[in-house]
Coordinates of C-alpha atoms in Angstrom, one line a residue:
Chain A
M1 CA 2.1 -0.5 -25.8
D2 CA 2.3 -3.7 -27.8
N3 CA 4.0 -6.0 -25.4
F4 CA 2.2 -6.1 -22.2
F5 CA 3.5 -7.5 -19.0
H6 CA 1.1 -8.5 -16.3
S7 CA 1.8 -10.0 -13.0
V8 CA -0.8 -12.7 -13.2
T9 CA -0.4 -16.0 -14.9
L10 CA -2.9 -18.9 -15.4
D11 CA -2.3 -22.5 -14.5
K12 CA -4.4 -24.0 -17.2
E13 CA -4.6 -27.4 -15.5
L14 CA -6.3 -25.9 -12.5
C15 CA -8.6 -23.5 -14.4
K16 CA -12.1 -24.8 -14.6
G17 CA -13.5 -22.1 -16.8
C18 CA -15.9 -20.9 -14.1
I19 CA -17.3 -17.4 -13.9
N20 CA -15.6 -16.2 -10.7
C21 CA -12.8 -14.2 -12.0
I22 CA -14.6 -12.8 -15.0
K23 CA -17.3 -11.4 -12.7
R24 CA -14.9 -9.9 -10.3
C25 CA -12.5 -8.2 -12.6
P26 CA -13.1 -4.4 -12.2
T27 CA -12.1 -3.6 -15.8
E28 CA -13.9 -6.6 -17.4
A29 CA -10.6 -7.7 -18.7
I30 CA -11.2 -11.5 -18.5
R31 CA -13.1 -13.8 -20.8
V32 CA -13.5 -17.6 -20.8
R33 CA -12.5 -19.0 -24.1
N34 CA -12.2 -22.7 -24.9
G35 CA -13.0 -23.4 -21.3
K36 CA -10.1 -21.4 -19.9
A37 CA -9.8 -17.9 -18.5
H38 CA -8.0 -15.5 -20.7
I39 CA -6.9 -11.9 -19.8
I40 CA -7.3 -9.1 -22.3
S41 CA -3.9 -7.5 -21.8
E42 CA -4.8 -3.9 -22.6
R43 CA -7.5 -3.9 -20.0
C44 CA -5.7 -5.5 -17.1
I45 CA -4.6 -3.1 -14.3
D46 CA -2.9 -5.7 -12.1
C47 CA -5.2 -5.2 -9.2
G48 CA -5.0 -8.9 -8.1
E49 CA -8.7 -9.4 -7.7
C50 CA -8.7 -12.5 -9.9
I51 CA -5.8 -14.0 -7.9
R52 CA -7.8 -13.3 -4.7
I53 CA -11.1 -14.8 -5.9
C54 CA -10.1 -17.9 -7.9
P55 CA -11.4 -20.8 -5.8
H56 CA -9.2 -23.3 -7.7
H57 CA -6.0 -21.3 -7.2
A58 CA -5.5 -21.2 -10.9
K59 CA -4.6 -17.6 -11.0
K60 CA -1.0 -17.1 -9.7
P61 CA 1.0 -14.0 -9.1
I62 CA 4.4 -13.6 -10.8
Y63 CA 7.4 -12.4 -8.9
D64 CA 11.2 -13.0 -8.8
P65 CA 12.4 -16.0 -6.8
L66 CA 14.7 -15.6 -3.8
S67 CA 17.4 -17.3 -5.8
V68 CA 18.2 -13.9 -7.2
L69 CA 20.4 -13.5 -4.1
E70 CA 22.7 -16.2 -5.3
D71 CA 24.7 -14.3 -7.9
D72 CA 27.8 -12.3 -7.0
C73 CA 26.3 -8.9 -6.9
Y74 CA 25.8 -6.5 -4.0
H75 CA 22.2 -7.0 -2.9
I76 CA 20.2 -4.3 -1.1
A77 CA 17.0 -5.3 0.6
L78 CA 14.1 -2.8 0.3
P79 CA 11.6 -4.1 2.8
A80 CA 8.1 -2.7 2.3
P81 CA 6.5 -1.3 5.5
S82 CA 3.9 -4.0 5.4
L83 CA 6.5 -6.6 6.0
Y84 CA 7.0 -5.4 9.5
A85 CA 3.4 -6.3 10.4
Q86 CA 3.5 -9.9 9.2
F87 CA 5.2 -11.3 12.3
N88 CA 3.5 -12.1 15.6
N89 CA 5.2 -10.9 18.7
L90 CA 7.7 -8.7 16.9
D91 CA 8.2 -5.5 18.9
D92 CA 11.6 -4.6 17.7
V93 CA 12.0 -4.0 13.9
D94 CA 15.8 -4.2 14.3
I95 CA 15.4 -8.0 14.8
L96 CA 13.7 -8.3 11.4
L97 CA 16.4 -6.2 9.7
Q98 CA 19.2 -8.2 11.2
A99 CA 17.5 -11.4 9.9
L100 CA 17.5 -9.9 6.4
R101 CA 21.3 -9.4 6.7
D102 CA 21.6 -12.9 8.0
L103 CA 19.6 -14.2 5.1
G104 CA 22.3 -12.8 2.7
F105 CA 21.4 -9.2 1.9
D106 CA 24.5 -7.0 1.9
D107 CA 22.6 -3.9 2.8
I108 CA 19.1 -2.7 3.8
Y109 CA 17.3 0.5 2.8
E110 CA 13.9 0.6 4.4
V111 CA 11.2 1.7 2.0
A112 CA 9.6 3.4 5.0
K113 CA 12.5 5.9 5.0
A114 CA 11.7 6.8 1.4
A115 CA 8.0 7.0 2.4
E116 CA 8.8 9.7 5.0
I117 CA 10.7 11.6 2.3
V118 CA 7.7 11.3 -0.1
S119 CA 5.4 12.6 2.7
D120 CA 7.7 15.5 3.4
I121 CA 7.8 16.3 -0.3
T122 CA 4.0 16.0 -0.6
R123 CA 3.5 18.3 2.4
R124 CA 5.8 20.9 0.8
L125 CA 4.2 20.6 -2.7
M126 CA 0.7 20.9 -1.3
K127 CA 1.7 24.0 0.7
N128 CA 3.2 25.6 -2.4
G129 CA -0.2 25.4 -3.9
K130 CA 0.9 24.3 -7.3
L131 CA -0.8 20.9 -7.3
K132 CA -4.2 20.4 -8.8
K133 CA -6.7 19.4 -6.0
P134 CA -7.7 16.9 -5.0
V135 CA -4.3 15.4 -5.2
I136 CA -4.4 11.7 -5.8
S137 CA -1.7 9.4 -4.4
S138 CA 0.6 7.8 -6.9
A139 CA 1.8 4.9 -4.7
C140 CA -0.5 2.1 -5.8
P141 CA 0.4 0.8 -9.3
A142 CA -3.0 -0.6 -9.9
V143 CA -4.6 2.7 -9.2
T144 CA -2.3 4.7 -11.5
R145 CA -3.0 2.2 -14.3
L146 CA -6.7 2.3 -13.6
I147 CA -6.7 6.1 -13.9
R148 CA -4.7 6.0 -17.2
V149 CA -7.2 3.6 -18.7
R150 CA -10.5 4.6 -17.2
F151 CA -10.2 8.1 -15.7
P152 CA -7.9 10.1 -18.0
N153 CA -9.5 13.4 -16.8
L154 CA -7.8 12.7 -13.4
I155 CA -4.3 12.2 -14.7
D156 CA -3.4 15.8 -13.8
N157 CA -4.4 15.2 -10.2
V158 CA -2.0 12.4 -9.7
L159 CA 0.9 13.3 -7.4
P160 CA 3.9 13.6 -9.7
V161 CA 6.2 11.9 -7.2
N162 CA 7.6 8.4 -7.5
S163 CA 6.4 5.7 -5.1
P164 CA 8.5 5.1 -2.0
A165 CA 9.8 1.8 -3.3
E166 CA 11.1 3.5 -6.5
L167 CA 12.7 6.4 -4.5
A168 CA 14.2 3.9 -2.0
A169 CA 15.9 2.0 -4.8
R170 CA 17.4 5.1 -6.2
L171 CA 18.7 6.5 -2.9
A172 CA 19.9 3.1 -1.8
K173 CA 21.9 2.6 -5.0
E174 CA 23.5 6.0 -4.7
K175 CA 24.4 5.3 -1.1
A176 CA 25.8 1.9 -2.0
Q177 CA 27.9 3.3 -4.9
K178 CA 29.5 5.8 -2.6
E179 CA 30.1 3.3 0.2
T180 CA 31.4 0.3 -1.8
G181 CA 32.7 2.0 -5.0
L182 CA 31.1 -0.8 -7.0
P183 CA 29.7 -0.1 -10.5
L184 CA 26.0 0.4 -10.8
D185 CA 25.5 -2.9 -12.7
K186 CA 26.9 -4.8 -9.8
I187 CA 24.4 -3.3 -7.3
K188 CA 21.0 -4.9 -7.2
A189 CA 17.9 -3.4 -5.4
V190 CA 15.5 -6.1 -4.3
F191 CA 12.1 -5.0 -3.3
I192 CA 10.3 -7.2 -0.7
S193 CA 6.8 -6.8 -1.8
P194 CA 3.3 -7.4 -0.5
C195 CA 1.9 -7.0 -4.0
A196 CA 2.1 -8.4 -7.5
A197 CA 1.3 -5.1 -9.2
K198 CA 4.7 -3.9 -8.1
V199 CA 6.3 -6.5 -10.4
T200 CA 4.5 -4.8 -13.3
A201 CA 5.4 -1.4 -11.9
V202 CA 9.1 -2.4 -12.2
K203 CA 8.9 -4.1 -15.6
M204 CA 6.6 -1.6 -17.2
P205 CA 6.9 1.5 -15.1
L206 CA 4.8 4.7 -15.2
G207 CA 6.3 8.1 -14.5
T208 CA 9.8 7.0 -15.5
E209 CA 11.4 5.2 -18.3
K210 CA 13.3 2.6 -16.3
S211 CA 12.8 1.5 -12.7
S212 CA 15.8 1.4 -10.4
I213 CA 14.4 -1.7 -8.7
D214 CA 16.0 -4.9 -10.1
Y215 CA 14.0 -7.6 -8.5
V216 CA 10.7 -8.0 -6.7
V217 CA 10.5 -10.9 -4.3
A218 CA 7.3 -11.9 -2.4
I219 CA 6.8 -11.4 1.3
K220 CA 5.2 -14.8 1.4
E221 CA 8.3 -16.5 0.0
I222 CA 10.7 -14.7 2.3
Y223 CA 8.6 -15.0 5.5
P224 CA 9.4 -18.7 6.2
R225 CA 13.1 -18.1 5.6
L226 CA 13.2 -15.1 8.0
L227 CA 11.3 -16.7 10.9
P228 CA 14.0 -19.1 12.1
L229 CA 16.7 -16.4 11.6
M230 CA 14.7 -13.9 13.6
Q231 CA 14.4 -16.3 16.5
N232 CA 18.2 -16.6 16.5
V233 CA 18.9 -12.9 16.6
K234 CA 20.5 -12.0 20.0
T235 CA 21.5 -8.4 19.6
P236 CA 20.7 -6.8 16.3
A237 CA 23.7 -5.0 14.7
V238 CA 21.5 -3.0 12.4
S239 CA 18.9 -0.5 13.4
S240 CA 15.7 0.8 11.8
E241 CA 15.8 4.4 10.7
T242 CA 12.2 5.2 10.4
G243 CA 9.3 6.5 12.4
K244 CA 5.5 6.3 12.5
I245 CA 5.0 8.0 9.2
G246 CA 7.2 5.6 7.2
V247 CA 5.9 2.4 8.7
G248 CA 2.3 3.7 8.6
W249 CA 2.4 3.8 4.8
G250 CA 1.8 0.0 4.9
I251 CA -1.8 0.5 6.1
S252 CA -4.7 2.4 4.6
E253 CA -4.7 6.1 5.9
G254 CA -1.0 5.9 6.8
E255 CA -0.1 8.0 3.8
S256 CA -2.8 10.5 4.4
S257 CA -2.3 11.0 8.1
A258 CA 1.3 11.9 7.4
L259 CA 0.1 15.1 5.7
L260 CA -1.1 16.5 9.0
N261 CA -4.2 17.8 7.1
L262 CA -7.6 16.5 7.9
N263 CA -9.1 17.3 4.5
Y264 CA -8.5 13.9 2.9
L265 CA -10.2 10.7 1.9
A266 CA -8.6 7.2 2.1
A267 CA -10.3 4.3 0.3
D268 CA -9.2 0.7 0.0
G269 CA -10.4 -2.2 -2.1
I270 CA -10.6 -1.7 -5.9
E271 CA -14.4 -1.4 -6.1
N272 CA -14.4 1.4 -3.5
V273 CA -11.5 3.0 -5.3
I274 CA -13.6 3.0 -8.5
K275 CA -16.6 4.5 -6.8
V276 CA -14.4 7.3 -5.4
L277 CA -12.8 8.1 -8.7
E278 CA -16.2 8.3 -10.3
E279 CA -17.3 10.9 -7.8
V280 CA -14.0 12.8 -8.2
E281 CA -14.6 12.8 -12.0
D282 CA -18.1 14.1 -11.5
E283 CA -16.6 16.9 -9.4
K284 CA -18.6 15.9 -6.4
L285 CA -15.5 15.8 -4.2
Q286 CA -13.7 19.0 -5.1
K287 CA -13.2 20.3 -1.6
L288 CA -10.8 17.6 -0.6
D289 CA -7.1 18.2 -0.6
F290 CA -5.8 14.7 -0.8
I291 CA -7.1 11.3 -1.8
E292 CA -5.3 8.1 -0.9
L293 CA -6.4 5.1 -2.9
N294 CA -5.3 1.5 -2.3
A295 CA -6.4 -1.4 -4.5
C296 CA -6.0 -3.9 -1.7
P297 CA -8.3 -4.2 1.3
G298 CA -6.7 -2.5 4.4
G299 CA -3.9 -1.0 2.2
C300 CA -0.7 -2.7 1.2
V301 CA -1.0 -5.2 4.1
G302 CA -3.9 -6.6 2.0
G303 CA -1.7 -7.4 -1.0
V304 CA -1.8 -10.9 -2.5
L305 CA 1.8 -11.7 -1.6
T306 CA 1.3 -11.1 2.1
V307 CA 1.0 -13.8 4.8
E308 CA -1.1 -12.2 7.4
N309 CA -4.8 -11.2 7.4
P310 CA -4.8 -7.4 6.6
Y311 CA -6.8 -6.4 9.6
I312 CA -4.6 -8.3 12.0
A313 CA -1.6 -6.7 10.3
R314 CA -3.2 -3.3 10.7
T315 CA -3.5 -3.7 14.5
R316 CA 0.1 -5.0 14.7
M317 CA 1.2 -2.0 12.8
K318 CA -0.5 0.4 15.2
K319 CA 1.3 -1.3 18.1
L320 CA 4.6 -1.2 16.4
K321 CA 4.2 2.5 15.7
K322 CA 3.1 3.4 19.1
Y323 CA 6.3 4.6 20.6
M324 CA 8.2 5.4 17.4
P325 CA 9.2 9.0 16.7
V326 CA 6.9 10.7 14.2
A327 CA 9.5 10.6 11.4
L328 CA 13.3 10.2 11.1
N329 CA 13.7 11.2 7.4
H330 CA 13.2 14.6 6.0
I331 CA 14.2 16.6 2.9
T332 CA 16.8 19.3 3.5
R333 CA 16.3 22.1 1.1
D334 CA 15.3 21.0 -2.3
I335 CA 13.1 18.2 -3.5
P336 CA 15.5 15.4 -4.6
K337 CA 15.4 14.9 -8.4
E338 CA 15.1 11.1 -7.8
A339 CA 11.7 11.7 -6.4
K340 CA 9.9 13.4 -9.2
F341 CA 8.3 11.7 -12.2
D342 CA 10.5 12.1 -15.2
E343 CA 7.8 11.1 -17.6
E344 CA 4.2 12.2 -17.6
L345 CA 1.4 9.9 -17.2
T346 CA -0.5 9.5 -20.4
F347 CA -4.0 8.4 -21.4
S348 CA -4.2 4.8 -22.6
P349 CA -7.3 4.7 -24.8
V350 CA -7.9 0.9 -24.7
L351 CA -11.5 1.2 -23.7
T352 CA -12.4 3.6 -26.6
L353 CA -14.5 2.0 -29.3
D354 CA -12.8 3.7 -32.2
E355 CA -10.5 6.6 -32.9
D356 CA -13.0 8.0 -35.4
L357 CA -15.9 9.6 -33.6
S358 CA -18.6 8.6 -36.2
K359 CA -17.4 5.0 -36.3
A360 CA -17.4 4.9 -32.5
M361 CA -21.0 6.2 -32.4
D362 CA -22.0 3.5 -34.9
K363 CA -20.4 0.9 -32.7
L364 CA -22.1 2.2 -29.6
Q365 CA -25.4 2.0 -31.4
Q366 CA -24.8 -1.6 -32.4
I367 CA -23.8 -2.4 -28.8
E368 CA -27.1 -1.0 -27.6
E369 CA -29.1 -3.0 -30.2
I370 CA -27.3 -6.3 -29.4
T371 CA -27.6 -5.7 -25.7
A372 CA -31.4 -5.3 -26.1
R373 CA -31.6 -8.7 -27.8
L374 CA -29.7 -10.4 -25.0
P375 CA -31.5 -11.7 -21.9
G376 CA -29.8 -9.3 -19.5
L377 CA -29.0 -12.0 -16.9
D378 CA -25.2 -11.3 -16.8
C379 CA -24.8 -15.0 -16.1
G380 CA -21.2 -15.3 -17.5
S381 CA -21.9 -18.5 -19.4
C382 CA -20.8 -17.0 -22.7
G383 CA -17.5 -16.2 -21.1
A384 CA -18.1 -12.5 -20.8
P385 CA -18.9 -10.9 -17.5
T386 CA -22.1 -9.1 -18.6
C387 CA -24.5 -9.1 -21.5
R388 CA -23.3 -5.7 -22.4
A389 CA -19.7 -6.9 -22.4
L390 CA -20.6 -9.7 -24.8
A391 CA -22.3 -7.1 -27.0
E392 CA -19.1 -5.0 -27.0
D393 CA -17.1 -8.1 -27.8
V394 CA -19.3 -8.8 -30.8
V395 CA -18.9 -5.3 -32.1
R396 CA -15.1 -5.4 -31.6
G397 CA -15.0 -8.7 -33.5
N398 CA -14.2 -10.9 -30.4
G399 CA -17.4 -12.8 -29.9
S400 CA -20.7 -13.9 -31.3
E401 CA -24.3 -13.6 -30.1
S402 CA -24.7 -17.4 -30.3
D403 CA -22.1 -17.6 -27.5
C404 CA -25.0 -16.7 -25.4
I405 CA -26.5 -19.9 -24.0
Y406 CA -30.0 -18.4 -23.9
K407 CA -29.7 -17.3 -27.6
Y408 CA -28.4 -20.8 -28.4
K409 CA -31.4 -22.4 -26.6
E410 CA -33.8 -20.0 -28.4
Q411 CA -32.3 -21.2 -31.7
M412 CA -32.5 -24.8 -30.7
D413 CA -36.2 -24.3 -29.6
F414 CA -36.9 -22.8 -32.9
I415 CA -35.4 -25.7 -34.8
F416 CA -37.2 -28.3 -32.6
H417 CA -40.5 -26.4 -33.1
Q418 CA -39.9 -26.5 -36.9
M419 CA -39.1 -30.2 -36.7
S420 CA -42.1 -31.0 -34.7
K421 CA -44.3 -29.2 -37.2
L422 CA -42.7 -31.2 -39.9
Q423 CA -43.2 -34.5 -37.9
G424 CA -47.0 -33.9 -37.8
Y425 CA -47.1 -33.3 -41.6
T426 CA -46.9 -36.0 -44.2
P427 CA -46.7 -35.0 -47.9
E428 CA -49.1 -36.8 -50.3
V429 CA -46.4 -38.8 -52.0
L430 CA -45.4 -40.5 -48.7
K431 CA -48.9 -41.4 -47.5
T432 CA -49.6 -45.1 -47.2
D433 CA -53.0 -46.7 -48.1
D434 CA -54.7 -47.6 -44.7
K435 CA -57.0 -50.1 -46.5
E436 CA -54.0 -52.4 -47.2
K437 CA -53.3 -53.0 -43.5
Chain B
M1 CA 32.6 4.3 39.6
S2 CA 32.4 5.9 36.2
E3 CA 31.3 9.5 35.7
P4 CA 27.6 10.2 34.8
I5 CA 26.9 11.0 31.1
T6 CA 24.8 14.0 30.4
L7 CA 22.9 14.4 27.1
H8 CA 21.2 17.6 25.9
Y9 CA 18.5 17.7 23.3
T10 CA 16.6 20.7 21.8
V11 CA 13.1 19.7 20.8
P12 CA 11.9 21.9 18.0
G13 CA 8.3 23.1 18.4
D14 CA 7.7 24.1 14.8
D15 CA 8.1 20.8 13.0
F16 CA 5.8 18.1 14.3
T17 CA 7.4 15.5 12.1
R18 CA 10.5 15.7 14.2
A19 CA 8.7 14.8 17.4
G20 CA 10.2 11.7 19.1
E21 CA 13.7 12.0 17.7
A22 CA 15.3 12.8 21.0
S23 CA 13.8 9.8 22.8
S24 CA 14.7 7.6 19.8
D25 CA 18.3 8.7 20.2
V26 CA 18.4 8.0 23.9
K27 CA 16.9 4.5 23.3
K28 CA 19.7 3.8 20.8
K29 CA 22.4 4.9 23.3
L30 CA 20.9 2.8 26.1
K31 CA 20.9 -0.2 23.9
A32 CA 24.5 0.3 23.1
L33 CA 25.2 0.4 26.9
G34 CA 23.6 -3.0 27.1
L35 CA 21.2 -2.1 29.9
D36 CA 18.3 -4.4 30.9
P37 CA 15.7 -4.2 28.1
E38 CA 13.0 -3.6 30.6
I39 CA 14.7 -0.5 31.9
I40 CA 15.3 0.7 28.4
R41 CA 11.7 0.2 27.6
K42 CA 10.6 2.3 30.6
V43 CA 12.9 5.1 29.8
A44 CA 12.0 5.1 26.1
I45 CA 8.3 5.3 26.8
A46 CA 8.4 7.8 29.6
M47 CA 10.7 10.1 27.6
Y48 CA 8.8 9.7 24.4
E49 CA 5.5 10.7 26.0
G50 CA 7.2 13.7 27.6
E51 CA 8.8 14.8 24.3
I52 CA 5.5 14.5 22.4
N53 CA 3.7 16.5 25.0
M54 CA 6.3 19.3 24.6
V55 CA 5.8 19.4 20.9
I56 CA 2.0 19.1 20.8
H57 CA 1.3 21.5 23.7
A58 CA 4.2 23.6 24.5
G59 CA 6.0 24.6 21.3
G60 CA 9.1 22.5 22.0
G61 CA 11.7 22.8 24.7
E62 CA 14.9 21.3 26.1
I63 CA 15.6 17.8 27.5
K64 CA 18.5 16.9 29.7
V65 CA 19.3 13.2 30.3
V66 CA 21.8 12.1 33.0
L67 CA 22.9 8.5 32.8
S68 CA 24.6 7.2 35.9
S69 CA 25.3 3.8 37.2
S70 CA 22.3 4.1 39.5
S71 CA 19.6 5.7 37.4
I72 CA 18.5 7.5 34.3
L73 CA 17.3 11.0 35.1
M74 CA 15.3 13.0 32.5
I75 CA 14.5 16.7 32.9
L76 CA 12.1 18.1 30.3
T77 CA 11.7 21.9 30.3
D78 CA 9.5 24.0 28.2
H79 CA 8.3 27.6 28.0
G80 CA 4.8 26.8 27.0
P81 CA 1.5 27.8 28.5
G82 CA 1.8 25.7 31.6
I83 CA -0.7 23.1 33.0
A84 CA -3.7 24.7 34.6
D85 CA -5.0 21.7 36.4
I86 CA -2.4 19.0 37.0
S87 CA -4.8 16.4 38.5
L88 CA -7.1 16.8 35.5
A89 CA -4.2 16.5 33.1
M90 CA -3.2 13.3 34.8
Q91 CA -6.6 11.7 34.2
E92 CA -6.5 8.9 31.7
G93 CA -8.3 9.8 28.5
Y94 CA -8.1 13.6 29.1
S95 CA -6.4 15.3 26.2
T96 CA -6.2 18.7 24.6
A97 CA -4.5 17.6 21.4
Q98 CA -5.5 19.0 18.1
D99 CA -7.4 16.9 15.6
E100 CA -4.6 16.8 12.9
V101 CA -2.4 14.8 15.2
R102 CA -5.0 12.4 16.4
N103 CA -4.9 10.6 13.1
L104 CA -1.3 9.7 13.8
G105 CA -2.4 8.1 17.0
F106 CA -2.0 10.9 19.4
G107 CA -4.6 12.5 21.7
A108 CA -5.6 9.3 23.6
G109 CA -5.0 11.2 26.8
M110 CA -2.5 8.6 28.2
G111 CA 0.7 10.7 28.0
L112 CA 1.0 11.9 31.6
P113 CA -0.4 8.8 33.1
N114 CA 2.1 6.7 31.1
M115 CA 4.9 8.9 32.2
K116 CA 4.0 8.3 35.8
K117 CA 3.5 4.6 35.2
Y118 CA 6.8 4.0 33.5
S119 CA 9.1 6.1 35.7
D120 CA 10.0 5.4 39.3
R121 CA 9.7 9.0 40.3
M122 CA 8.0 11.9 38.6
E123 CA 7.7 15.6 39.6
I124 CA 5.9 18.3 37.7
T125 CA 6.6 22.0 38.3
T126 CA 4.5 24.4 36.2
E127 CA 3.5 28.1 36.0
I128 CA 0.8 29.4 33.8
G129 CA 2.1 31.5 31.0
K130 CA 5.7 30.6 31.9
G131 CA 6.2 26.9 31.3
T132 CA 6.5 23.4 32.7
T133 CA 9.4 21.2 33.9
V134 CA 8.9 17.5 34.3
E135 CA 11.5 15.5 36.1
M136 CA 11.5 11.7 35.8
E137 CA 13.8 9.1 37.1
V138 CA 14.2 5.4 36.3
S139 CA 16.4 3.4 38.7
I140 CA 18.9 0.9 37.4
K141 CA 18.7 -2.3 39.4
K142 CA 22.2 -3.5 40.5
G143 CA 23.1 -7.1 39.4
T144 CA 20.6 -9.3 37.7

């Protein structure tokens, strides 16, 4: 991939060139250069950690503005399940859906519906015994990207089913075409997202050549517009068509509990996800059937585009789910073709040192030697997150040992030392005769 | 006065993911009738708990709902194992639910207690090895 799209942008005015984001990036994809943070495209997995951690709010997520509703197309809202848990005192999801209609959407297809279908498909595929265990969920775009880049051995474990948002867009558009008779290019699927990684998932999808989602708008942008509309809803004319399983996908363990199988693991937070994937790779976790991984804390409710604290949202979600039916959406006979991946996930060797093995070994050796010469403090002052990362940058031609402030000081000390030796020494030809004073 | 409306539902016992569909449908119909939301809530919860019990413990069954201008009557019949000790089953926190469904939030042991709490009248008839019938009625207050 030559042209990378990433859902993070930097406001250079606000960036102070501090070390916070470079230290927190799980793939060491950020460097400080010329006093500003710079993301190495190939390494970025869109997990959103830099957006979360930046104390100066210089890292901003990218998403489509609500003004996409203003053209003359037929707009279908695809609300993510996590949207339902953003509102205090909401006990009837129908009110929220009505407000979406009042906001200007022509139609709504709840992503939770598609999530129930994905759960049904997953239960069936797992029962058929054809999937490689442990099966790893494919719903989180940051996780699938992480696996492609850093855990290629696990690519075959990824569930080859599209994420609920993608499936929802496809089913919604088919339904809209039948109902309105409009051509496909006049029907727009708008995903209301908790997460910036979904923007990347739409513009540069994995598992399919082109996403059926047209726009991704942010929950935090739509929230203040929905609130007053919701307060004015008397009797909703639309009704939610989803149960516990669909809505539960918005929180960590929701996807797993829908499998009605206790042999699973659910991890959230990118650091925890990485630790789990390391263990799976080392075959320490083979006896599990399913692994749910969410880059964001608490699951999707912890995404960077949400409004509410993820743990408060989680409790709200549980209350909303309490008296819902288990599920209202099921597959009939066959697995719908819209649900399966139509392209395989492939390895993206951006972390490999060189295609040629002997060259790669030389480079590895050089990295070891340079790392040994560096102080090992991982202070970040050179602009790289760790001393080893700087060594790798040097070997890749992206940095210099003198970027290291300690090395720089060592050099300066050496020069001063030489100069002070010189200062104490006067060559014969410059000596003055003391007797003449 | 208008004739009472009778609704019949078959609750499948072999597909747990369909549990709750019947009570969800009744709730929708009551909303369409424009009943007091508080009454709808009571019926929805009482019937939901009864329906889930049927799926988790009894392998499904039948539900008959009679909507009249004075009350909503729910009769839930199953051919499951029956309840050995009703007073124990009515205790809050007591549950015989399997582990797999506890992850979805079930098994808190509040089903029967909630059914009693949210209905105005509840009667349980049960026979070990034959099945259980639960009858619940929620009155509709006249006027506002």
